[in-house]
């Protein structure tokens, strides 16, 4: 059985694609055969974040419409074994994603022996976003410590609970995970930013991880290498911990407490 | 603000304000979204029944559900055509 993981948020620009790329890469690094699908038809970006933009020949919509088969459209990742990217279409309109078409592609991926299928949702609550969460078994809700992001996350949780297949068919509900991104322990400590516990209290779903705000994310996207591969950076370590927790391991949260820099550090080595 | 905080540029801790605002709006939106969604159907049926006796416009019938303390109040407001 393939497990379908939808990465969603409602709000745009919070780190969905960064997270999709890193979660998919992390699962593949653990040996699971993983596909990551871009659902943002017309505004595809996962290919850039994964660094495969020049190898896109066919896309998700081509497969749905029968212009190409899945094998032709899947791009084998160059950094990580077991990982494949299915890019979104850049030209066609969003309605090309039909429920039957999406279901067919997901079934075929399962048939080909994929363990995990990561669906990178577009922002908003329109058709593309609903299609990305319709078949979800698990959902990773990406939230920034900021009012509009938290409210939109709550909204998208409501949509998962009403429009997913699992909800409609009355099966076991979609397993929801909270991933707080762009977190600044210092600002949270000083009361300028919602803390991750505040966010968890508001949204009332289990916490998968806290990804610190970091320059490493921009470095990663500049190069087309998922952030989880930026070795020895707090961002990569935080994503690796999140993968571990997702797979049922216990890892204490890191990079969430603010340590006051000592005098020496402030004078010489402080950023 | 004291002169000290002026010099050191102390920032106001506003996260608690954000949290309070979110608690209110999220609770409100959850309540309104999880409410019964039979209201449009009820309104349609009412229009159908009442138009048997009066020529009413669908917009002249308003159906709303309101929470007042522990009670939920179903309010149906029908504007009958003039000149009868």
mmCIF file of C-alpha atoms in Angstrom:
data_model
loop_
_atom_site.group_PDB
_atom_site.id
_atom_site.type_symbol
_atom_site.label_atom_id
_atom_site.label_comp_id
_atom_site.label_asym_id
_atom_site.label_seq_id
_atom_site.Cartn_x
_atom_site.Cartn_y
_atom_site.Cartn_z
ATOM 1 C CA UNK A 1 0.000 0.000 0.000
ATOM 2 C CA UNK A 2 1.252 3.445 -0.884
ATOM 3 C CA UNK A 3 0.760 6.165 1.714
ATOM 4 C CA UNK A 4 -0.371 9.502 0.313
ATOM 5 C CA UNK A 5 0.971 12.523 2.177
ATOM 6 C CA UNK A 6 -0.420 15.949 1.308
ATOM 7 C CA UNK A 7 1.647 19.006 2.157
ATOM 8 C CA UNK A 8 -0.731 21.917 2.504
ATOM 9 C CA UNK A 9 -1.246 25.264 4.268
ATOM 10 C CA UNK A 10 -3.930 27.425 2.728
ATOM 11 C CA UNK A 11 -1.645 30.442 2.769
ATOM 12 C CA UNK A 12 1.031 30.868 0.121
ATOM 13 C CA UNK A 13 4.744 31.357 0.698
ATOM 14 C CA UNK A 14 4.938 29.500 4.005
ATOM 15 C CA UNK A 15 7.226 26.723 2.770
ATOM 16 C CA UNK A 16 5.005 24.032 1.241
ATOM 17 C CA UNK A 17 7.239 23.286 -1.723
ATOM 18 C CA UNK A 18 10.410 23.463 0.381
ATOM 19 C CA UNK A 19 8.773 21.041 2.788
ATOM 20 C CA UNK A 20 7.459 18.713 0.072
ATOM 21 C CA UNK A 21 10.927 18.500 -1.468
ATOM 22 C CA UNK A 22 12.589 17.840 1.880
ATOM 23 C CA UNK A 23 10.023 15.365 3.187
ATOM 24 C CA UNK A 24 10.076 13.391 -0.068
ATOM 25 C CA UNK A 25 13.877 13.403 -0.111
ATOM 26 C CA UNK A 26 14.017 12.383 3.557
ATOM 27 C CA UNK A 27 11.680 9.433 3.004
ATOM 28 C CA UNK A 28 13.666 8.321 -0.045
ATOM 29 C CA UNK A 29 16.910 8.583 1.967
ATOM 30 C CA UNK A 30 15.369 6.114 4.409
ATOM 31 C CA UNK A 31 14.976 3.677 1.537
ATOM 32 C CA UNK A 32 11.317 4.194 0.724
ATOM 33 C CA UNK A 33 10.403 4.488 -2.932
ATOM 34 C CA UNK A 34 8.910 7.948 -3.055
ATOM 35 C CA UNK A 35 7.218 10.148 -5.645
ATOM 36 C CA UNK A 36 6.580 13.860 -5.160
ATOM 37 C CA UNK A 37 3.838 15.455 -7.261
ATOM 38 C CA UNK A 38 3.379 19.150 -7.968
ATOM 39 C CA UNK A 39 -0.344 20.027 -7.929
ATOM 40 C CA UNK A 40 0.209 23.702 -8.691
ATOM 41 C CA UNK A 41 -0.926 23.665 -12.304
ATOM 42 C CA UNK A 42 0.124 26.833 -14.098
ATOM 43 C CA UNK A 43 2.600 27.869 -11.393
ATOM 44 C CA UNK A 44 4.909 24.908 -11.104
ATOM 45 C CA UNK A 45 7.942 25.356 -8.893
ATOM 46 C CA UNK A 46 8.715 21.980 -7.399
ATOM 47 C CA UNK A 47 10.901 21.219 -10.436
ATOM 48 C CA UNK A 48 13.073 24.256 -9.630
ATOM 49 C CA UNK A 49 13.320 23.409 -5.935
ATOM 50 C CA UNK A 50 14.278 19.822 -6.816
ATOM 51 C CA UNK A 51 16.711 21.023 -9.479
ATOM 52 C CA UNK A 52 15.157 19.083 -12.347
ATOM 53 C CA UNK A 53 13.569 21.942 -14.301
ATOM 54 C CA UNK A 54 15.608 21.256 -17.415
ATOM 55 C CA UNK A 55 14.607 17.624 -17.522
ATOM 56 C CA UNK A 56 10.848 18.181 -17.646
ATOM 57 C CA UNK A 57 9.419 16.702 -20.829
ATOM 58 C CA UNK A 58 5.958 15.515 -19.850
ATOM 59 C CA UNK A 59 3.907 16.513 -16.833
ATOM 60 C CA UNK A 60 1.059 15.476 -14.524
ATOM 61 C CA UNK A 61 -1.670 16.762 -16.863
ATOM 62 C CA UNK A 62 -0.110 14.977 -19.853
ATOM 63 C CA UNK A 63 -0.414 11.737 -17.908
ATOM 64 C CA UNK A 64 -3.988 12.447 -16.829
ATOM 65 C CA UNK A 65 -5.009 13.207 -20.388
ATOM 66 C CA UNK A 66 -3.203 10.186 -21.804
ATOM 67 C CA UNK A 67 -0.660 12.151 -23.854
ATOM 68 C CA UNK A 68 2.171 10.438 -22.017
ATOM 69 C CA UNK A 69 2.492 7.500 -19.698
ATOM 70 C CA UNK A 70 3.621 7.789 -16.109
ATOM 71 C CA UNK A 71 6.986 6.260 -16.894
ATOM 72 C CA UNK A 72 7.731 9.022 -19.415
ATOM 73 C CA UNK A 73 6.671 11.818 -17.085
ATOM 74 C CA UNK A 74 8.365 10.734 -13.853
ATOM 75 C CA UNK A 75 11.768 12.352 -13.414
ATOM 76 C CA UNK A 76 14.342 10.346 -11.503
ATOM 77 C CA UNK A 77 16.004 12.561 -8.904
ATOM 78 C CA UNK A 78 19.718 13.052 -9.387
ATOM 79 C CA UNK A 79 20.627 13.550 -5.708
ATOM 80 C CA UNK A 80 18.683 10.792 -4.035
ATOM 81 C CA UNK A 81 17.998 7.165 -4.874
ATOM 82 C CA UNK A 82 14.365 5.946 -4.810
ATOM 83 C CA UNK A 83 13.036 9.446 -5.503
ATOM 84 C CA UNK A 84 10.941 10.587 -8.464
ATOM 85 C CA UNK A 85 9.369 13.926 -9.343
ATOM 86 C CA UNK A 86 6.129 14.425 -11.252
ATOM 87 C CA UNK A 87 6.017 18.064 -12.339
ATOM 88 C CA UNK A 88 2.878 20.141 -12.774
ATOM 89 C CA UNK A 89 1.809 21.438 -16.125
ATOM 90 C CA UNK A 90 2.826 25.007 -16.796
ATOM 91 C CA UNK A 91 0.385 25.775 -19.574
ATOM 92 C CA UNK A 92 -2.968 24.090 -19.171
ATOM 93 C CA UNK A 93 -5.679 25.326 -16.919
ATOM 94 C CA UNK A 94 -6.378 24.016 -13.437
ATOM 95 C CA UNK A 95 -9.539 22.135 -14.367
ATOM 96 C CA UNK A 96 -7.346 19.643 -16.208
ATOM 97 C CA UNK A 97 -6.885 18.018 -12.780
ATOM 98 C CA UNK A 98 -9.975 15.848 -12.642
ATOM 99 C CA UNK A 99 -10.738 13.715 -9.636
ATOM 100 C CA UNK A 100 -10.764 10.546 -11.765
ATOM 101 C CA UNK A 101 -7.512 11.550 -13.452
ATOM 102 C CA UNK A 102 -5.725 12.217 -10.170
ATOM 103 C CA UNK A 103 -7.028 8.980 -8.698
ATOM 104 C CA UNK A 104 -5.846 7.045 -11.746
ATOM 105 C CA UNK A 105 -2.305 8.431 -11.486
ATOM 106 C CA UNK A 106 -2.132 7.754 -7.737
ATOM 107 C CA UNK A 107 -3.354 4.183 -8.244
ATOM 108 C CA UNK A 108 -0.772 3.627 -10.944
ATOM 109 C CA UNK A 109 2.017 4.918 -8.699
ATOM 110 C CA UNK A 110 0.867 2.515 -6.016
ATOM 111 C CA UNK A 111 0.845 -0.239 -8.591
ATOM 112 C CA UNK A 112 4.444 0.579 -9.508
ATOM 113 C CA UNK A 113 5.481 -0.111 -5.946
ATOM 114 C CA UNK A 114 5.809 3.383 -4.530
ATOM 115 C CA UNK A 115 5.748 3.458 -0.727
ATOM 116 C CA UNK A 116 5.052 7.166 -0.336
ATOM 117 C CA UNK A 117 3.421 9.718 -2.609
ATOM 118 C CA UNK A 118 3.943 13.307 -1.495
ATOM 119 C CA UNK A 119 1.416 15.779 -2.914
ATOM 120 C CA UNK A 120 2.636 19.381 -2.987
ATOM 121 C CA UNK A 121 -0.540 21.457 -2.753
ATOM 122 C CA UNK A 122 -0.990 24.881 -4.321
ATOM 123 C CA UNK A 123 -1.924 27.775 -2.032
ATOM 124 C CA UNK A 124 -5.575 28.670 -1.546
ATOM 125 C CA UNK A 125 -8.657 26.515 -1.117
ATOM 126 C CA UNK A 126 -9.631 26.243 -4.773
ATOM 127 C CA UNK A 127 -9.755 23.236 -7.063
ATOM 128 C CA UNK A 128 -6.031 22.412 -7.172
ATOM 129 C CA UNK A 129 -5.698 22.526 -3.394
ATOM 130 C CA UNK A 130 -8.794 20.365 -2.924
ATOM 131 C CA UNK A 131 -7.511 17.844 -5.500
ATOM 132 C CA UNK A 132 -4.190 17.646 -3.634
ATOM 133 C CA UNK A 133 -5.907 16.717 -0.363
ATOM 134 C CA UNK A 134 -8.780 14.585 -1.684
ATOM 135 C CA UNK A 135 -6.860 11.294 -1.575
ATOM 136 C CA UNK A 136 -4.643 12.072 1.423
ATOM 137 C CA UNK A 137 -3.908 9.448 4.064
ATOM 138 C CA UNK A 138 -1.838 11.925 6.032
ATOM 139 C CA UNK A 139 -1.536 15.683 5.856
ATOM 140 C CA UNK A 140 1.369 17.906 6.828
ATOM 141 C CA UNK A 141 0.033 21.370 7.549
ATOM 142 C CA UNK A 142 2.815 23.903 7.108
ATOM 143 C CA UNK A 143 2.331 26.961 9.309
ATOM 144 C CA UNK A 144 4.353 30.113 9.958
ATOM 145 C CA UNK A 145 4.225 31.765 13.390
ATOM 146 C CA UNK A 146 2.065 34.537 12.074
ATOM 147 C CA UNK A 147 -1.670 35.288 12.352
ATOM 148 C CA UNK A 148 -2.778 34.879 8.739
ATOM 149 C CA UNK A 149 -0.920 31.609 8.315
ATOM 150 C CA UNK A 150 -2.405 30.124 11.502
ATOM 151 C CA UNK A 151 -5.925 31.118 10.540
ATOM 152 C CA UNK A 152 -5.526 29.712 7.018
ATOM 153 C CA UNK A 153 -4.131 26.474 8.438
ATOM 154 C CA UNK A 154 -7.222 26.110 10.577
ATOM 155 C CA UNK A 155 -9.355 26.669 7.511
ATOM 156 C CA UNK A 156 -7.506 24.047 5.487
ATOM 157 C CA UNK A 157 -7.869 21.578 8.377
ATOM 158 C CA UNK A 158 -11.629 22.111 8.147
ATOM 159 C CA UNK A 159 -11.474 21.341 4.438
ATOM 160 C CA UNK A 160 -9.448 18.167 5.021
ATOM 161 C CA UNK A 161 -12.081 17.092 7.546
ATOM 162 C CA UNK A 162 -14.925 17.659 5.103
ATOM 163 C CA UNK A 163 -13.660 17.109 1.567
ATOM 164 C CA UNK A 164 -11.088 14.335 1.762
ATOM 165 C CA UNK A 165 -12.171 10.903 0.543
ATOM 166 C CA UNK A 166 -11.526 9.518 3.993
ATOM 167 C CA UNK A 167 -13.954 12.039 5.465
ATOM 168 C CA UNK A 168 -16.598 11.585 2.784
ATOM 169 C CA UNK A 169 -16.483 7.802 2.976
ATOM 170 C CA UNK A 170 -16.451 7.854 6.777
ATOM 171 C CA UNK A 171 -13.174 5.968 6.990
ATOM 172 C CA UNK A 172 -10.476 6.608 9.561
ATOM 173 C CA UNK A 173 -9.764 10.344 9.273
ATOM 174 C CA UNK A 174 -6.711 11.822 7.574
ATOM 175 C CA UNK A 175 -3.818 11.866 10.030
ATOM 176 C CA UNK A 176 -2.849 15.488 10.514
ATOM 177 C CA UNK A 177 0.600 16.817 11.409
ATOM 178 C CA UNK A 178 1.647 20.354 12.233
ATOM 179 C CA UNK A 179 4.955 21.581 10.845
ATOM 180 C CA UNK A 180 5.936 25.047 12.004
ATOM 181 C CA UNK A 181 8.370 26.682 9.587
ATOM 182 C CA UNK A 182 10.367 29.923 9.544
ATOM 183 C CA UNK A 183 10.558 29.839 13.317
ATOM 184 C CA UNK A 184 12.753 32.299 15.155
ATOM 185 C CA UNK A 185 13.469 31.096 18.720
ATOM 186 C CA UNK A 186 14.812 34.528 19.619
ATOM 187 C CA UNK A 187 11.723 36.430 18.538
ATOM 188 C CA UNK A 188 9.445 33.845 20.129
ATOM 189 C CA UNK A 189 11.459 34.091 23.346
ATOM 190 C CA UNK A 190 11.102 37.855 23.347
ATOM 191 C CA UNK A 191 7.358 37.676 22.883
ATOM 192 C CA UNK A 192 7.400 39.122 19.397
ATOM 193 C CA UNK A 193 6.385 35.910 17.682
ATOM 194 C CA UNK A 194 3.848 33.185 18.435
ATOM 195 C CA UNK A 195 5.619 30.208 19.996
ATOM 196 C CA UNK A 196 5.221 26.741 18.513
ATOM 197 C CA UNK A 197 3.224 25.758 21.598
ATOM 198 C CA UNK A 198 0.863 28.707 20.981
ATOM 199 C CA UNK A 199 0.299 27.470 17.431
ATOM 200 C CA UNK A 200 -0.230 23.914 18.551
ATOM 201 C CA UNK A 201 -2.739 25.062 21.166
ATOM 202 C CA UNK A 202 -4.633 27.024 18.540
ATOM 203 C CA UNK A 203 -4.708 24.336 15.848
ATOM 204 C CA UNK A 204 -4.898 21.317 18.183
ATOM 205 C CA UNK A 205 -3.029 18.841 16.012
ATOM 206 C CA UNK A 206 0.164 16.886 16.825
ATOM 207 C CA UNK A 207 3.444 18.640 16.173
ATOM 208 C CA UNK A 208 5.707 16.983 13.607
ATOM 209 C CA UNK A 209 8.515 19.492 13.845
ATOM 210 C CA UNK A 210 9.720 23.054 14.004
ATOM 211 C CA UNK A 211 11.925 24.285 11.162
ATOM 212 C CA UNK A 212 13.962 27.361 12.063
ATOM 213 C CA UNK A 213 14.116 30.429 9.859
ATOM 214 C CA UNK A 214 17.417 30.153 8.042
ATOM 215 C CA UNK A 215 19.488 31.407 5.167
ATOM 216 C CA UNK A 216 20.112 27.793 4.219
ATOM 217 C CA UNK A 217 16.640 27.565 2.640
ATOM 218 C CA UNK A 218 17.457 30.256 0.097
ATOM 219 C CA UNK A 219 20.842 28.675 -0.589
ATOM 220 C CA UNK A 220 19.059 25.395 -1.190
ATOM 221 C CA UNK A 221 16.490 26.800 -3.609
ATOM 222 C CA UNK A 222 19.152 28.845 -5.415
ATOM 223 C CA UNK A 223 20.953 25.608 -6.237
ATOM 224 C CA UNK A 224 17.942 23.362 -6.742
ATOM 225 C CA UNK A 225 18.926 21.052 -3.911
ATOM 226 C CA UNK A 226 16.316 20.226 -1.240
ATOM 227 C CA UNK A 227 16.971 21.959 2.095
ATOM 228 C CA UNK A 228 17.202 18.621 3.901
ATOM 229 C CA UNK A 229 20.446 17.984 1.967
ATOM 230 C CA UNK A 230 22.145 21.172 3.239
ATOM 231 C CA UNK A 231 24.358 19.114 5.541
ATOM 232 C CA UNK A 232 24.821 20.160 9.156
ATOM 233 C CA UNK A 233 22.491 23.129 8.960
ATOM 234 C CA UNK A 234 19.750 23.450 11.589
ATOM 235 C CA UNK A 235 17.132 23.375 8.806
ATOM 236 C CA UNK A 236 18.361 20.050 7.423
ATOM 237 C CA UNK A 237 18.646 18.555 10.913
ATOM 238 C CA UNK A 238 15.158 19.769 11.818
ATOM 239 C CA UNK A 239 13.726 18.150 8.667
ATOM 240 C CA UNK A 240 15.646 14.921 9.360
ATOM 241 C CA UNK A 241 14.167 14.866 12.882
ATOM 242 C CA UNK A 242 10.701 15.462 11.424
ATOM 243 C CA UNK A 243 11.146 12.494 9.077
ATOM 244 C CA UNK A 244 12.161 10.357 12.042
ATOM 245 C CA UNK A 245 9.072 11.418 13.994
ATOM 246 C CA UNK A 246 6.887 10.813 10.951
ATOM 247 C CA UNK A 247 8.209 7.246 10.885
ATOM 248 C CA UNK A 248 7.371 6.820 14.557
ATOM 249 C CA UNK A 249 10.721 7.546 16.161
ATOM 250 C CA UNK A 250 11.158 9.873 19.104
ATOM 251 C CA UNK A 251 13.374 12.892 18.699
ATOM 252 C CA UNK A 252 13.451 15.823 21.101
ATOM 253 C CA UNK A 253 12.773 19.190 19.478
ATOM 254 C CA UNK A 254 15.914 21.080 18.557
ATOM 255 C CA UNK A 255 16.507 24.679 17.526
ATOM 256 C CA UNK A 256 13.478 25.965 19.414
ATOM 257 C CA UNK A 257 15.110 27.458 22.507
ATOM 258 C CA UNK A 258 16.857 30.759 22.506
ATOM 259 C CA UNK A 259 20.218 30.899 24.161
ATOM 260 C CA UNK A 260 21.414 34.337 25.022
ATOM 261 C CA UNK A 261 24.779 34.830 23.352
ATOM 262 C CA UNK A 262 27.589 35.416 25.827
ATOM 263 C CA UNK A 263 29.561 38.646 25.879
ATOM 264 C CA UNK A 264 32.439 37.167 23.903
ATOM 265 C CA UNK A 265 30.139 35.854 21.195
ATOM 266 C CA UNK A 266 28.338 39.175 20.995
ATOM 267 C CA UNK A 267 31.612 41.032 20.577
ATOM 268 C CA UNK A 268 33.380 38.697 18.179
ATOM 269 C CA UNK A 269 31.426 35.907 16.680
ATOM 270 C CA UNK A 270 27.801 36.934 16.778
ATOM 271 C CA UNK A 271 25.703 37.010 13.683
ATOM 272 C CA UNK B 1 8.455 53.922 27.580
ATOM 273 C CA UNK B 2 11.360 54.882 29.751
ATOM 274 C CA UNK B 3 14.431 56.614 28.415
ATOM 275 C CA UNK B 4 16.315 53.338 28.816
ATOM 276 C CA UNK B 5 14.089 51.479 26.420
ATOM 277 C CA UNK B 6 14.271 54.401 24.027
ATOM 278 C CA UNK B 7 18.041 54.062 23.982
ATOM 279 C CA UNK B 8 18.077 50.281 23.681
ATOM 280 C CA UNK B 9 15.189 50.107 21.260
ATOM 281 C CA UNK B 10 13.006 47.760 23.291
ATOM 282 C CA UNK B 11 10.288 46.167 21.186
ATOM 283 C CA UNK B 12 6.758 45.559 22.347
ATOM 284 C CA UNK B 13 5.886 41.921 22.914
ATOM 285 C CA UNK B 14 2.876 41.539 20.622
ATOM 286 C CA UNK B 15 2.691 37.761 20.277
ATOM 287 C CA UNK B 16 0.182 37.513 23.140
ATOM 288 C CA UNK B 17 -2.117 39.901 21.260
ATOM 289 C CA UNK B 18 -1.823 37.692 18.169
ATOM 290 C CA UNK B 19 -2.695 34.609 20.178
ATOM 291 C CA UNK B 20 -5.780 36.157 21.763
ATOM 292 C CA UNK B 21 -7.050 37.428 18.422
ATOM 293 C CA UNK B 22 -6.514 34.018 16.833
ATOM 294 C CA UNK B 23 -8.281 32.210 19.675
ATOM 295 C CA UNK B 24 -11.362 34.325 19.093
ATOM 296 C CA UNK B 25 -11.455 34.242 15.320
ATOM 297 C CA UNK B 26 -10.670 30.540 15.036
ATOM 298 C CA UNK B 27 -13.365 29.608 17.546
ATOM 299 C CA UNK B 28 -15.831 31.813 15.700
ATOM 300 C CA UNK B 29 -14.990 30.425 12.279
ATOM 301 C CA UNK B 30 -15.052 26.835 13.461
ATOM 302 C CA UNK B 31 -18.514 27.373 14.905
ATOM 303 C CA UNK B 32 -19.892 29.009 11.798
ATOM 304 C CA UNK B 33 -18.346 26.511 9.389
ATOM 305 C CA UNK B 34 -19.332 23.426 11.313
ATOM 306 C CA UNK B 35 -22.913 24.653 11.651
ATOM 307 C CA UNK B 36 -25.762 22.845 9.925
ATOM 308 C CA UNK B 37 -25.716 23.239 6.187
ATOM 309 C CA UNK B 38 -29.382 22.404 5.697
ATOM 310 C CA UNK B 39 -30.278 26.101 5.769
ATOM 311 C CA UNK B 40 -30.134 26.620 1.996
ATOM 312 C CA UNK B 41 -32.329 23.532 1.508
ATOM 313 C CA UNK B 42 -34.775 24.710 4.170
ATOM 314 C CA UNK B 43 -34.961 28.103 2.527
ATOM 315 C CA UNK B 44 -35.644 26.528 -0.864
ATOM 316 C CA UNK B 45 -38.399 24.323 0.539
ATOM 317 C CA UNK B 46 -39.997 27.250 2.361
ATOM 318 C CA UNK B 47 -40.025 29.284 -0.828
ATOM 319 C CA UNK B 48 -41.681 26.367 -2.620
ATOM 320 C CA UNK B 49 -44.408 25.977 0.008
ATOM 321 C CA UNK B 50 -45.145 29.648 0.502
ATOM 322 C CA UNK B 51 -45.256 30.397 -3.203
ATOM 323 C CA UNK B 52 -48.257 28.058 -3.376
ATOM 324 C CA UNK B 53 -50.208 30.692 -1.463
ATOM 325 C CA UNK B 54 -48.420 33.953 -2.098
ATOM 326 C CA UNK B 55 -46.352 35.129 -4.999
ATOM 327 C CA UNK B 56 -43.099 35.538 -3.089
ATOM 328 C CA UNK B 57 -39.654 36.247 -4.306
ATOM 329 C CA UNK B 58 -36.944 33.768 -3.111
ATOM 330 C CA UNK B 59 -35.011 36.750 -1.783
ATOM 331 C CA UNK B 60 -37.929 37.761 0.427
ATOM 332 C CA UNK B 61 -37.432 34.743 2.645
ATOM 333 C CA UNK B 62 -34.485 34.843 4.995
ATOM 334 C CA UNK B 63 -33.493 31.903 7.154
ATOM 335 C CA UNK B 64 -30.833 32.207 9.790
ATOM 336 C CA UNK B 65 -29.522 30.292 12.747
ATOM 337 C CA UNK B 66 -28.200 32.239 15.691
ATOM 338 C CA UNK B 67 -26.628 31.235 18.935
ATOM 339 C CA UNK B 68 -27.938 33.000 22.023
ATOM 340 C CA UNK B 69 -26.236 31.656 25.099
ATOM 341 C CA UNK B 70 -27.112 27.977 25.313
ATOM 342 C CA UNK B 71 -29.954 28.206 22.802
ATOM 343 C CA UNK B 72 -29.923 28.149 19.077
ATOM 344 C CA UNK B 73 -32.568 30.325 17.505
ATOM 345 C CA UNK B 74 -33.892 29.570 14.049
ATOM 346 C CA UNK B 75 -35.137 32.786 12.544
ATOM 347 C CA UNK B 76 -37.363 32.779 9.484
ATOM 348 C CA UNK B 77 -38.229 36.136 8.032
ATOM 349 C CA UNK B 78 -40.782 36.298 5.252
ATOM 350 C CA UNK B 79 -41.631 39.549 3.533
ATOM 351 C CA UNK B 80 -45.084 39.274 1.955
ATOM 352 C CA UNK B 81 -45.796 41.198 -1.189
ATOM 353 C CA UNK B 82 -47.561 44.529 -0.724
ATOM 354 C CA UNK B 83 -51.151 45.348 -1.709
ATOM 355 C CA UNK B 84 -52.869 42.263 -0.406
#
